[in-house]
Tab-separated table of C-alpha atoms and ligand atoms in Angstrom:
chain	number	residue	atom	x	y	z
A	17	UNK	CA	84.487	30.616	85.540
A	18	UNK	CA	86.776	30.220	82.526
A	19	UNK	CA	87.738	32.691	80.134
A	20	UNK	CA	84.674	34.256	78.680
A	21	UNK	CA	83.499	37.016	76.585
A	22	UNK	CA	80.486	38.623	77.284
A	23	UNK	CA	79.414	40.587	73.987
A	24	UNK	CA	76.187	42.739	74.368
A	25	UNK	CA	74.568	45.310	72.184
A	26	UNK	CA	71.301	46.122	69.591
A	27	UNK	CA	70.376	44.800	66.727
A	28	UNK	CA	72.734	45.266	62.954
A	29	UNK	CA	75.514	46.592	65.946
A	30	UNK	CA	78.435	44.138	64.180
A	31	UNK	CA	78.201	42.273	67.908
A	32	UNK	CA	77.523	38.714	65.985
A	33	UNK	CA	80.105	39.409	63.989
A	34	UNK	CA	82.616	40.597	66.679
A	35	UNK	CA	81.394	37.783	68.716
A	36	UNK	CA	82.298	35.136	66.110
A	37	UNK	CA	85.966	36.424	65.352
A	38	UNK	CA	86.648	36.542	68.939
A	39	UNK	CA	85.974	33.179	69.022
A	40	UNK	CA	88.093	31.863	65.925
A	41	UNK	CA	91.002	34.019	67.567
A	42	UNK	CA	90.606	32.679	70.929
A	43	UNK	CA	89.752	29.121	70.268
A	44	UNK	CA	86.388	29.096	72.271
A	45	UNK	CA	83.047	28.024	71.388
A	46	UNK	CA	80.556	30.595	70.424
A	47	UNK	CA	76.606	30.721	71.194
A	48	UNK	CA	74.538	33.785	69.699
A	49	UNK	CA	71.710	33.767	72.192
A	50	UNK	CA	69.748	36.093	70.030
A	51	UNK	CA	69.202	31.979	67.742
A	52	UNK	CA	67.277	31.416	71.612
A	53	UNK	CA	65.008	33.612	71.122
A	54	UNK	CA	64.333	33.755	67.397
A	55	UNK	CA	63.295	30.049	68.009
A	56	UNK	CA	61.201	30.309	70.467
A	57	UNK	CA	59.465	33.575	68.455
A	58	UNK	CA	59.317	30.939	65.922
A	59	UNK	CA	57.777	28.157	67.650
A	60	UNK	CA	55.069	30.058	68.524
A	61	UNK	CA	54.038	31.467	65.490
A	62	UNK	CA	54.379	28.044	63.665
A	63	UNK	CA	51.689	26.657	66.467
A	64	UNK	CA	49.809	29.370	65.269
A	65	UNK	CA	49.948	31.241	68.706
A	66	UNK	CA	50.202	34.553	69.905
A	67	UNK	CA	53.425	36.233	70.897
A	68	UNK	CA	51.900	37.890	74.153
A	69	UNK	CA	50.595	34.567	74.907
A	70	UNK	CA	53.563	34.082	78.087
A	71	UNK	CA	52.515	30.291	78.893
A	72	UNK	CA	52.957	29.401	74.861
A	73	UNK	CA	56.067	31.608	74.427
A	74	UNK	CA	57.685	29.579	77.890
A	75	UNK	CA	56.686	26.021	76.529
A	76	UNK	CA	58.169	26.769	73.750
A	77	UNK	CA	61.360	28.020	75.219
A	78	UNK	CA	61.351	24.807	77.404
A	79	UNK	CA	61.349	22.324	74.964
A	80	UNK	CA	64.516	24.004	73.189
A	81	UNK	CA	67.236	21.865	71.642
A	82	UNK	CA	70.112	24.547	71.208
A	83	UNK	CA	72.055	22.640	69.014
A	84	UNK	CA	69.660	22.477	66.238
A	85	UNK	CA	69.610	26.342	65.936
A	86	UNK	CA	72.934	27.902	63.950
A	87	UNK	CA	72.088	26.458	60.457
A	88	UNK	CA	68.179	27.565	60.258
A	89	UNK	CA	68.139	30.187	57.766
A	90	UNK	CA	64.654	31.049	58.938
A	91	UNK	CA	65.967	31.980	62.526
A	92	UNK	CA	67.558	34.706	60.295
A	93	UNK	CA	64.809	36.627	59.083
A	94	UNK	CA	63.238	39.944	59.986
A	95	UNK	CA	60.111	38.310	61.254
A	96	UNK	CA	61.907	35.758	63.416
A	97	UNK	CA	64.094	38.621	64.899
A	98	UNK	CA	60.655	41.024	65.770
A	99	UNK	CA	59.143	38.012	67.328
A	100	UNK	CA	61.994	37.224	69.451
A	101	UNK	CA	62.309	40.550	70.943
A	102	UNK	CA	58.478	39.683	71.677
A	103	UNK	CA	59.000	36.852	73.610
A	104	UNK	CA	62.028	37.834	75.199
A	105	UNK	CA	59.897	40.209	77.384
A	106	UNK	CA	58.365	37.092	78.910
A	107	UNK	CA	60.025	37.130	82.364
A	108	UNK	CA	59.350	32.778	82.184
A	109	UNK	CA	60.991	32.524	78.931
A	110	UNK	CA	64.191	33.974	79.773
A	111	UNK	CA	63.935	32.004	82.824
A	112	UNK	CA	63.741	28.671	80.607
A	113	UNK	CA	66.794	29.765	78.497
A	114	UNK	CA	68.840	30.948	81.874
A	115	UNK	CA	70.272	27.184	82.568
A	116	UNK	CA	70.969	26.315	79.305
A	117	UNK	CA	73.440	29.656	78.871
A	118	UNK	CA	74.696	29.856	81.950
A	119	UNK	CA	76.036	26.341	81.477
A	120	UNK	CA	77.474	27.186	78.152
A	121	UNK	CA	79.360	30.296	79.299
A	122	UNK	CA	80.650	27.467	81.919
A	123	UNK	CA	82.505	25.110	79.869
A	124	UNK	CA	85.822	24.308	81.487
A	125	UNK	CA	87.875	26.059	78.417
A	126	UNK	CA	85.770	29.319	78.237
A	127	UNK	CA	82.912	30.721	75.757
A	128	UNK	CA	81.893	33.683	73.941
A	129	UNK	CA	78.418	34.775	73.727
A	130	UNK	CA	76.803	37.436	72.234
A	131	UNK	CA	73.241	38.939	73.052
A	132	UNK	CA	71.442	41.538	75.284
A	133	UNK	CA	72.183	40.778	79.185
A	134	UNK	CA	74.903	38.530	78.629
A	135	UNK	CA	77.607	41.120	80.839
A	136	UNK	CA	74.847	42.012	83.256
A	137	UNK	CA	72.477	38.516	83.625
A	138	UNK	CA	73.890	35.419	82.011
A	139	UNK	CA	77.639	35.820	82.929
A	140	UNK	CA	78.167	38.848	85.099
A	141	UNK	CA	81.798	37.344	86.222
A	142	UNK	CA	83.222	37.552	82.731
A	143	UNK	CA	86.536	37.798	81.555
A	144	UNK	CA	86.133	40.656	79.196
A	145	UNK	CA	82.976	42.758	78.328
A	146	UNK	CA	81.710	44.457	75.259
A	147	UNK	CA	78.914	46.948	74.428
A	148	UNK	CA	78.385	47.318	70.907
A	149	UNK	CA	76.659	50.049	69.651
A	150	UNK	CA	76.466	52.193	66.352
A	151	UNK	CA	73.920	54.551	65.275
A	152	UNK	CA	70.565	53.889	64.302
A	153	UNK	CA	70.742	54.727	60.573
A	154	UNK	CA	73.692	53.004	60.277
A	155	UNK	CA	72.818	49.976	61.492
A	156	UNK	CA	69.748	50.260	59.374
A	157	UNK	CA	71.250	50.709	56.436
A	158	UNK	CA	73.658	47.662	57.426
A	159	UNK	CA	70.915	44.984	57.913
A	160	UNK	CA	69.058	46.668	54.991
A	161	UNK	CA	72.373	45.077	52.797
A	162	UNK	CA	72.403	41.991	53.983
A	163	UNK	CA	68.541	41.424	53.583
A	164	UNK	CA	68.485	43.325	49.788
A	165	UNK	CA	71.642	40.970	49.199
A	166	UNK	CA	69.814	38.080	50.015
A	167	UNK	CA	66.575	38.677	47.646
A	168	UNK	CA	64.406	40.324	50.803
A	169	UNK	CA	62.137	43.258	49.394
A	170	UNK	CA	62.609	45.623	51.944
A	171	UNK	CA	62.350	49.067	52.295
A	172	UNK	CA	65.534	51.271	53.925
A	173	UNK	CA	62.784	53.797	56.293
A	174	UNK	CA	61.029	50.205	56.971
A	175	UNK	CA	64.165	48.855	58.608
A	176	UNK	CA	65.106	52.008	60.248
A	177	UNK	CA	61.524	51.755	61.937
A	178	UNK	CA	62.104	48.525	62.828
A	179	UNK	CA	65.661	48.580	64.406
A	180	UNK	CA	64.205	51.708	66.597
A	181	UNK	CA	61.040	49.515	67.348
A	182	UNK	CA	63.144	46.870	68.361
A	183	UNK	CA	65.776	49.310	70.397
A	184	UNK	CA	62.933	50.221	72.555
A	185	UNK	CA	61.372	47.158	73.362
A	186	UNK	CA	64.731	45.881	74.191
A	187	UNK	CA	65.820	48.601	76.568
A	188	UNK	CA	62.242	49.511	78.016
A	189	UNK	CA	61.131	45.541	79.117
A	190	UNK	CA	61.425	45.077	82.456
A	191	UNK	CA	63.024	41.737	82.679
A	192	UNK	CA	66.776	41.949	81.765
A	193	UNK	CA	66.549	45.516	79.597
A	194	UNK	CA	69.013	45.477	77.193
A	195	UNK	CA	71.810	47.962	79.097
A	196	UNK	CA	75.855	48.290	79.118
A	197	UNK	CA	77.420	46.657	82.292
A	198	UNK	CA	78.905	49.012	84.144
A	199	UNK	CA	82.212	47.430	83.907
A	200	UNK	CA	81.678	46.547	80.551
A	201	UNK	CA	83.639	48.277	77.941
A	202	UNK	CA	81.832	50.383	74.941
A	203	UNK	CA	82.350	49.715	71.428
A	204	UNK	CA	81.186	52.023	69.045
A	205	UNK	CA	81.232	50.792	65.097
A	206	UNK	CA	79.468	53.381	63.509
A	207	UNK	CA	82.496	54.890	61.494
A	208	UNK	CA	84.459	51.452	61.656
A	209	UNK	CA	84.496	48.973	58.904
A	210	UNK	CA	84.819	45.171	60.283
A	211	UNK	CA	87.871	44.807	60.646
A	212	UNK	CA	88.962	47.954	62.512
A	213	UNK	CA	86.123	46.689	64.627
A	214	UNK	CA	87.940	43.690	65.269
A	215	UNK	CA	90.645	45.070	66.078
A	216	UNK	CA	89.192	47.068	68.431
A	217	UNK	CA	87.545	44.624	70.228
A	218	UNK	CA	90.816	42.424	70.422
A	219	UNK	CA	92.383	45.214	72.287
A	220	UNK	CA	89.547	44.992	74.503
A	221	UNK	CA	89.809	41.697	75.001
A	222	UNK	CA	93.737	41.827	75.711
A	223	UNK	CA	93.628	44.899	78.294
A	224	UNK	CA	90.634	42.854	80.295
A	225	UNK	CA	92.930	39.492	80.555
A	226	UNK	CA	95.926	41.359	81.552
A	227	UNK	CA	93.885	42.563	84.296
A	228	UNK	CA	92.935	39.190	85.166
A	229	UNK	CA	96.361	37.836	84.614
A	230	UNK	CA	95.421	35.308	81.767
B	6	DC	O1	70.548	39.560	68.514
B	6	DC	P1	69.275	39.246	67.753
B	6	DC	O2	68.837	40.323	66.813
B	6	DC	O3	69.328	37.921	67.090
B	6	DC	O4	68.136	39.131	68.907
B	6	DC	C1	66.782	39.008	68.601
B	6	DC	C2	65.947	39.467	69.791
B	6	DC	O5	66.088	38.544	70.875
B	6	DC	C3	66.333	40.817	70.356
B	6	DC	O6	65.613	41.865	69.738
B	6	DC	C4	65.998	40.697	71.820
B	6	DC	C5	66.102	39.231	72.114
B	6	DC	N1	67.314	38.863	72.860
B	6	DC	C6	67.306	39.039	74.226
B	6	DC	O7	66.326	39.546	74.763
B	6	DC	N2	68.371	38.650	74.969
B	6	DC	C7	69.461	38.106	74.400
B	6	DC	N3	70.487	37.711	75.170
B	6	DC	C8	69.504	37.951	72.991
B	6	DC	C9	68.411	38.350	72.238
């Protein structure tokens, strides 16, 4: 395996975010897995299915074409993220997307990815591992900016709901519960603006490919 960055964490963390500067500084293609499963969430709700429905949600997640996904605004909505973490408890759907970013994280120069069991599933040989985290409420309040700045009516105790909704469906499924690797390293951006994030995560990055010699 090449030189990749596995970049976990919940929802509003700053893990996208993260994800995608490591990826300018490095030079390396960047896939936000979380698009996977928003458009498979999508899919099925469009067919006018059912989320629990496993066989719909896996069809769906079959018939994929990943490189349609990072300029659908729609993939970036509330609803789109609640129904992904619906179908991502489908033990066949994250089957169907296992190939696809497994393969990606295997590109001869190296990857970044960002999502829930990227450091413990998807690549578990990576270069350098991150766990973002930050509180609940400030995460919250986080998403609850982008979405107000955006035109979305939606209230701040909504969100909050919804991020701890989503926290425990995430950790509590049984296939691939979102978790920290054990050897991954923990980033916590509650009192950090973006870039001190950054930087944090560079230094991460740095310490994990001195280890590995890179
Ligand atoms: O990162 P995000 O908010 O776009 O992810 C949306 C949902 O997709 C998340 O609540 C759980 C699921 N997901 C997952 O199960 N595994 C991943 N690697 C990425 C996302």
């Amino acid at each position: 395996m090449g030189f990749v960055i596995a970049v976990d964490g919940p929802a509003a963390s700053g893990k996208g975010t993260i994800a995608g500067r490591l990826a300018r500084e490095y030079g390396l293609p960047h896939l936000d897995t979380g698009l996977l499963y928003r458009a498979v969430g999508l899919k099925v709700l469009e067919a006018g299915g059912s989320l629990d429905d496993a066989e719909a949600a896996q069809a769906a997640a079959r018939g994929l074409d990943a490189r349609t996904l990072s300029d659908d605004l729609r993939l970036t909505t509330g609803e789109a993220g609640e129904a992904a973490s619906r179908v991502a408890g489908h033990p066949g759907v994250r089957a169907a997307l296992l190939t696809l970013q497994q393969d990606f994280a295997a590109q001869a120069g190296g990857a970044v990815l960002d999502g829930r069991d990227i450091g413990t599933v998807i690549a578990p040989d990576a270069t350098a591992k991150l766990f973002v985290t930050a509180t609940p409420e400030v995460r919250a309040s986080r998403r609850w900016k982008q979405l107000t700045a955006r035109g979305d009516a939606i209230a701040l105790e909504d969100m909050l709901a919804d991020i701890r909704r989503r926290d425990e469906r995430d950790a509590g499924r049984g296939a691939a519960p979102m978790v920290q690797a054990h050897d991954a390293a923990l980033l916590d951006t509650t009192d950090l603006g973006i870039e001190a994030a950054f930087d944090a995560a560079r230094r991460i990055v740095e310490a994990a490919r001195a280890r590995h010699g890179l």
